[in-house]
Amino acid sequence: MFQTEDKYLSLRNLTVCYGALEAVKDVSFEVPAGKIVSLLGANGSGKSTILKAISGLKKPAGGEIWFQGSRIDGEPTHAIMRKGIVHVPEGRGLFPYMTVFENLQMGAFSRKSAKKQEIERDLEEIYEHFPILKERRSSQAKTLSGGEAEMLALARGLMAKPKLLLLDEPLQGLSPVLIEEVANIITMLNQRGITILMVEHNISMSFELSQWVYILETGELALQGKPQELSQTDYVQQYYLGVT
Ligand SMILES: Nc1ncnc2c1ncn2[C@@H]1O[C@H](COP(=O)(O)OP(=O)(O)OP(=O)(O)O)[C@@H](O)[C@H]1O
Ligand SMILES: [Mg+2]
């Protein structure tokens, strides 16, 4: 698919189990530097599990995960995060009783060597991109609307200075206007050099945003390709676009 030198994140025969259940079976794929790649599939097909395996939240049962030339599976989450992989989980994973500001500060937690002024500068930049977060900086995260919470989840991820962002359903529960807004932010982050691996149920948006798409079916890779090519296949027409 991509040239070898493009291999940035690479999954090799990844298998992940919950007890006897093989949630991810022998999956191999690549995410090249600088791209937006989407991972699609029905509920329970193993998408979130793959993101958890990459960020170290779930230990694989087999296979390997490589990032920028080093093997990362089996490493603890904080070590993987320090390498530049940041996971924005399904449901956003905010700290509900902490303020917006405190949640953003938590995002910078992995940057132990960063100076206080450097973090403050990044915070100012975040507030420029997300003025609503500046306005609400003293509010508890639980009081934010769905769209605001999504902005905060993304912004908190950015405070960790990611090279690779793993986004689990960033558009979930957002109104059409906010979907556009968050989609624009995702594009902007990518243009600023952040590689993105995104899980979504919004197929039209993921096709629009990504350069490559993988489709999972009950834990196995069923199909992959460029969005414009995939949308022509019977599989996608039938299962995703409802064309019979
Ligand atoms: N902590 C867990 N313990 C046991 N089984 C789990 C656990 N988490 C996920 N599973 C199972 O693993 C499979 C894959 O789940 P996963 O969350 O990766 O799916 P998904 O593709 O992200 O689905 P969705 O689109 O609904 O978010 C499912 O069968 C699910 O029930
Ligand atoms: Mg999921």
Short mmCIF file of C-alpha atoms and ligand atoms in Angstrom, two decimals:
data_model
loop_
_atom_site.label_atom_id
_atom_site.label_comp_id
_atom_site.label_asym_id
_atom_site.label_seq_id
_atom_site.Cartn_x
_atom_site.Cartn_y
_atom_site.Cartn_z
CA MET A 1 0.00 0.00 0.00
CA PHE A 2 2.46 2.69 1.13
CA GLN A 3 6.22 2.82 0.63
CA THR A 4 8.25 1.24 3.42
CA GLU A 5 9.72 4.57 4.50
CA ASP A 6 6.21 5.91 5.02
CA LYS A 7 5.56 3.35 7.73
CA TYR A 8 5.14 5.39 10.83
CA LEU A 9 2.74 3.36 12.88
CA SER A 10 2.65 -0.28 12.00
CA LEU A 11 0.50 -3.11 13.37
CA ARG A 12 1.77 -6.59 12.62
CA ASN A 13 -0.57 -9.55 13.15
CA LEU A 14 -2.15 -7.89 16.15
CA THR A 15 -4.43 -10.07 18.26
CA VAL A 16 -6.23 -8.74 21.35
CA CYS A 17 -8.38 -10.86 23.68
CA TYR A 18 -10.81 -10.25 26.52
CA GLY A 19 -10.74 -13.61 28.29
CA ALA A 20 -11.73 -16.19 25.69
CA LEU A 21 -13.01 -13.54 23.26
CA GLU A 22 -10.68 -12.63 20.40
CA ALA A 23 -11.79 -9.04 19.86
CA VAL A 24 -9.01 -8.31 17.32
CA LYS A 25 -7.70 -11.15 15.15
CA ASP A 26 -4.41 -11.04 13.32
CA VAL A 27 -4.78 -7.45 12.11
CA SER A 28 -1.92 -5.82 10.19
CA PHE A 29 -1.96 -2.27 8.92
CA GLU A 30 0.02 0.91 8.57
CA VAL A 31 -0.58 4.56 9.24
CA PRO A 32 1.86 6.75 7.29
CA ALA A 33 3.23 9.97 8.74
CA GLY A 34 1.19 13.08 8.06
CA LYS A 35 -2.00 11.32 6.97
CA ILE A 36 -5.51 10.98 8.31
CA VAL A 37 -6.53 7.32 8.36
CA SER A 38 -9.97 6.04 9.41
CA LEU A 39 -10.90 2.77 11.03
CA LEU A 40 -14.51 1.80 10.36
CA GLY A 41 -16.67 -1.17 11.29
CA ALA A 42 -19.90 -2.18 13.00
CA ASN A 43 -20.44 -1.97 16.78
CA GLY A 44 -18.20 -4.45 18.54
CA SER A 45 -15.91 -5.01 15.54
CA GLY A 46 -12.79 -4.15 17.58
CA LYS A 47 -12.07 -0.53 16.62
CA SER A 48 -11.70 0.89 20.13
CA THR A 49 -9.75 -2.19 21.18
CA ILE A 50 -7.17 -1.49 18.46
CA LEU A 51 -6.76 2.11 19.67
CA LYS A 52 -6.39 0.86 23.25
CA ALA A 53 -3.73 -1.62 22.18
CA ILE A 54 -1.78 1.15 20.40
CA SER A 55 -1.88 3.51 23.39
CA GLY A 56 -1.02 0.71 25.82
CA LEU A 57 -4.35 0.63 27.65
CA LYS A 58 -4.88 -2.99 26.61
CA LYS A 59 -2.07 -5.49 26.28
CA PRO A 60 -2.12 -7.45 23.02
CA ALA A 61 -2.24 -11.26 23.15
CA GLY A 62 -0.12 -11.52 20.02
CA GLY A 63 1.56 -9.57 17.26
CA GLU A 64 3.60 -6.38 17.31
CA ILE A 65 3.05 -2.63 17.25
CA TRP A 66 5.81 -0.39 15.89
CA PHE A 67 6.02 3.40 16.04
CA GLN A 68 8.78 5.40 14.37
CA GLY A 69 11.06 2.40 14.16
CA SER A 70 10.68 1.08 17.69
CA ARG A 71 8.45 -1.61 19.09
CA ILE A 72 5.91 -0.20 21.55
CA ASP A 73 3.56 -3.06 22.44
CA GLY A 74 4.08 -4.10 26.03
CA GLU A 75 5.34 -0.63 27.01
CA PRO A 76 3.39 1.22 29.69
CA THR A 77 0.88 3.89 28.62
CA HIS A 78 2.92 6.81 29.96
CA ALA A 79 5.99 5.70 27.98
CA ILE A 80 3.92 5.41 24.80
CA MET A 81 2.42 8.84 25.46
CA ARG A 82 5.89 10.31 25.91
CA LYS A 83 6.77 9.01 22.46
CA GLY A 84 4.00 11.25 21.11
CA ILE A 85 0.96 8.99 20.86
CA VAL A 86 -2.12 10.55 22.42
CA HIS A 87 -5.46 8.74 22.74
CA VAL A 88 -8.71 10.71 22.92
CA PRO A 89 -11.06 7.92 24.04
CA GLU A 90 -14.67 7.13 23.24
CA GLY A 91 -16.89 9.19 25.52
CA ARG A 92 -14.07 11.76 25.73
CA GLY A 93 -12.63 10.64 29.09
CA LEU A 94 -12.77 14.08 30.72
CA PHE A 95 -12.48 14.60 34.46
CA PRO A 96 -16.06 15.78 35.11
CA TYR A 97 -15.48 17.51 38.46
CA MET A 98 -12.33 19.30 37.37
CA THR A 99 -12.51 22.63 35.60
CA VAL A 100 -11.78 23.11 31.92
CA PHE A 101 -8.42 24.63 32.90
CA GLU A 102 -7.54 21.70 35.18
CA ASN A 103 -8.46 19.21 32.47
CA LEU A 104 -6.15 21.04 30.06
CA GLN A 105 -3.36 21.02 32.65
CA MET A 106 -3.79 17.26 33.05
CA GLY A 107 -3.21 16.97 29.31
CA ALA A 108 0.31 18.31 29.74
CA PHE A 109 1.05 15.84 32.54
CA SER A 110 3.23 13.59 30.36
CA ARG A 111 5.53 16.51 29.46
CA LYS A 112 7.60 16.34 32.61
CA SER A 113 10.56 18.12 31.08
CA ALA A 114 8.50 21.02 29.70
CA LYS A 115 8.98 24.38 31.40
CA LYS A 116 6.05 26.10 33.06
CA GLN A 117 6.23 29.02 30.60
CA GLU A 118 6.19 26.62 27.67
CA ILE A 119 3.00 24.99 28.92
CA GLU A 120 1.45 28.39 29.56
CA ARG A 121 2.26 29.42 26.00
CA ASP A 122 0.63 26.26 24.66
CA LEU A 123 -2.40 26.92 26.81
CA GLU A 124 -2.71 30.44 25.32
CA GLU A 125 -2.50 28.96 21.84
CA ILE A 126 -5.22 26.44 22.69
CA TYR A 127 -7.42 29.25 23.99
CA GLU A 128 -6.89 31.09 20.69
CA HIS A 129 -8.09 28.07 18.73
CA PHE A 130 -10.92 27.27 21.13
CA PRO A 131 -12.20 30.59 22.52
CA ILE A 132 -15.16 28.81 24.12
CA LEU A 133 -12.72 26.91 26.37
CA LYS A 134 -11.17 30.18 27.50
CA GLU A 135 -14.60 31.53 28.31
CA ARG A 136 -15.49 28.39 30.25
CA ARG A 137 -12.06 27.77 31.78
CA SER A 138 -13.34 27.92 35.37
CA SER A 139 -16.39 25.73 34.75
CA GLN A 140 -16.49 22.07 35.70
CA ALA A 141 -16.15 19.83 32.66
CA LYS A 142 -19.46 18.13 33.44
CA THR A 143 -21.31 21.38 32.71
CA LEU A 144 -20.08 21.58 29.10
CA SER A 145 -22.32 20.79 26.14
CA GLY A 146 -21.45 17.79 23.94
CA GLY A 147 -19.68 19.97 21.40
CA GLU A 148 -17.75 21.90 24.03
CA ALA A 149 -16.75 18.63 25.71
CA GLU A 150 -15.43 17.33 22.40
CA MET A 151 -13.38 20.53 21.93
CA LEU A 152 -12.00 20.09 25.45
CA ALA A 153 -11.12 16.42 24.81
CA LEU A 154 -9.27 17.39 21.63
CA ALA A 155 -7.61 20.38 23.27
CA ARG A 156 -6.50 18.30 26.24
CA GLY A 157 -4.96 15.81 23.82
CA LEU A 158 -3.12 18.68 22.12
CA MET A 159 -1.62 19.83 25.43
CA ALA A 160 0.42 16.61 25.35
CA LYS A 161 2.02 17.76 22.03
CA PRO A 162 1.10 14.65 20.07
CA LYS A 163 2.73 13.36 16.92
CA LEU A 164 0.00 10.79 16.45
CA LEU A 165 -3.56 11.39 17.64
CA LEU A 166 -5.89 8.43 18.16
CA LEU A 167 -9.45 9.76 18.00
CA ASP A 168 -12.30 7.46 19.03
CA GLU A 169 -15.57 8.75 17.58
CA PRO A 170 -14.78 12.47 17.78
CA LEU A 171 -18.00 13.39 15.96
CA GLN A 172 -20.33 11.29 18.08
CA GLY A 173 -23.37 13.12 19.40
CA LEU A 174 -22.59 16.42 17.68
CA SER A 175 -25.01 18.55 15.68
CA PRO A 176 -24.32 18.98 11.94
CA VAL A 177 -22.80 22.41 12.53
CA LEU A 178 -20.47 21.11 15.24
CA ILE A 179 -19.56 18.10 13.11
CA GLU A 180 -18.31 20.56 10.48
CA GLU A 181 -16.46 22.55 13.14
CA VAL A 182 -14.71 19.54 14.69
CA ALA A 183 -13.95 18.17 11.22
CA ASN A 184 -12.28 21.49 10.38
CA ILE A 185 -10.23 21.29 13.57
CA ILE A 186 -9.13 17.74 12.70
CA THR A 187 -8.03 18.93 9.24
CA MET A 188 -6.23 21.92 10.76
CA LEU A 189 -4.34 19.69 13.23
CA ASN A 190 -3.35 17.39 10.40
CA GLN A 191 -2.11 20.34 8.33
CA ARG A 192 0.03 21.31 11.28
CA GLY A 193 1.78 17.96 11.06
CA ILE A 194 -0.18 15.70 13.40
CA THR A 195 -0.90 12.22 12.04
CA ILE A 196 -4.41 11.03 12.84
CA LEU A 197 -5.92 7.58 13.24
CA MET A 198 -9.64 8.04 13.69
CA VAL A 199 -12.51 5.70 14.52
CA GLU A 200 -15.90 6.89 13.31
CA HIS A 201 -19.44 5.77 12.57
CA ASN A 202 -19.99 8.87 10.45
CA ILE A 203 -18.92 7.30 7.18
CA SER A 204 -19.38 10.31 4.92
CA MET A 205 -17.25 12.51 7.19
CA SER A 206 -14.52 9.91 7.60
CA PHE A 207 -14.45 9.40 3.83
CA GLU A 208 -14.19 13.15 3.35
CA LEU A 209 -11.42 13.63 5.91
CA SER A 210 -9.19 10.60 5.39
CA GLN A 211 -6.70 9.57 2.78
CA TRP A 212 -7.02 5.87 3.61
CA VAL A 213 -9.72 3.75 5.23
CA TYR A 214 -9.62 0.36 6.93
CA ILE A 215 -12.84 -1.59 7.52
CA LEU A 216 -13.04 -4.15 10.31
CA GLU A 217 -15.50 -6.98 10.53
CA THR A 218 -15.73 -8.96 13.79
CA GLY A 219 -12.13 -8.24 14.68
CA GLU A 220 -10.66 -8.89 11.25
CA LEU A 221 -9.60 -6.51 8.52
CA ALA A 222 -12.23 -6.89 5.80
CA LEU A 223 -11.35 -4.13 3.35
CA GLN A 224 -9.05 -1.17 2.86
CA GLY A 225 -8.51 1.54 0.32
CA LYS A 226 -8.80 5.16 -0.66
CA PRO A 227 -12.21 6.52 0.30
CA GLN A 228 -13.18 7.36 -3.28
CA GLU A 229 -12.38 3.79 -4.38
CA LEU A 230 -13.99 2.12 -1.37
CA SER A 231 -17.24 4.00 -1.77
CA GLN A 232 -17.66 2.29 -5.16
CA THR A 233 -17.42 -1.24 -3.74
CA ASP A 234 -20.55 -3.37 -3.27
CA TYR A 235 -19.51 -3.94 0.36
CA VAL A 236 -19.59 -0.27 1.26
CA GLN A 237 -22.61 0.49 -0.89
CA GLN A 238 -24.57 -2.30 0.78
CA TYR A 239 -23.45 -2.13 4.41
CA TYR A 240 -22.67 1.52 4.84
CA LEU A 241 -24.56 3.50 2.30
CA GLY A 242 -27.70 1.36 2.43
CA VAL A 243 -27.81 0.90 -1.34
CA THR A 244 -29.37 -2.46 -2.24
N1 LIG B 1 -13.44 -4.61 28.76
C1 LIG B 1 -14.01 -5.58 28.01
N2 LIG B 1 -14.27 -6.79 28.51
C2 LIG B 1 -14.82 -7.78 27.76
N3 LIG B 1 -15.12 -7.63 26.46
C3 LIG B 1 -14.88 -6.43 25.89
C4 LIG B 1 -14.31 -5.34 26.63
N4 LIG B 1 -14.19 -4.27 25.82
C5 LIG B 1 -14.66 -4.68 24.61
N5 LIG B 1 -15.08 -5.97 24.65
C6 LIG B 1 -15.63 -6.74 23.54
O1 LIG B 1 -14.67 -6.74 22.48
C7 LIG B 1 -15.31 -6.57 21.22
C8 LIG B 1 -14.75 -5.33 20.53
O2 LIG B 1 -15.10 -4.18 21.28
P1 LIG B 1 -14.69 -2.71 20.86
O3 LIG B 1 -15.04 -1.82 21.98
O4 LIG B 1 -13.29 -2.72 20.39
O5 LIG B 1 -15.66 -2.47 19.61
P2 LIG B 1 -15.87 -1.15 18.71
O6 LIG B 1 -15.60 -1.56 17.31
O7 LIG B 1 -15.12 -0.02 19.26
O8 LIG B 1 -17.45 -0.94 18.89
P3 LIG B 1 -18.32 0.43 18.96
O9 LIG B 1 -18.46 0.92 17.57
O10 LIG B 1 -19.64 -0.03 19.52
O11 LIG B 1 -17.60 1.40 19.86
C9 LIG B 1 -16.81 -6.52 21.50
O12 LIG B 1 -17.34 -7.82 21.31
C10 LIG B 1 -16.87 -6.11 22.95
O13 LIG B 1 -18.04 -6.61 23.57
MG MG B 2 -15.68 1.75 20.15
#
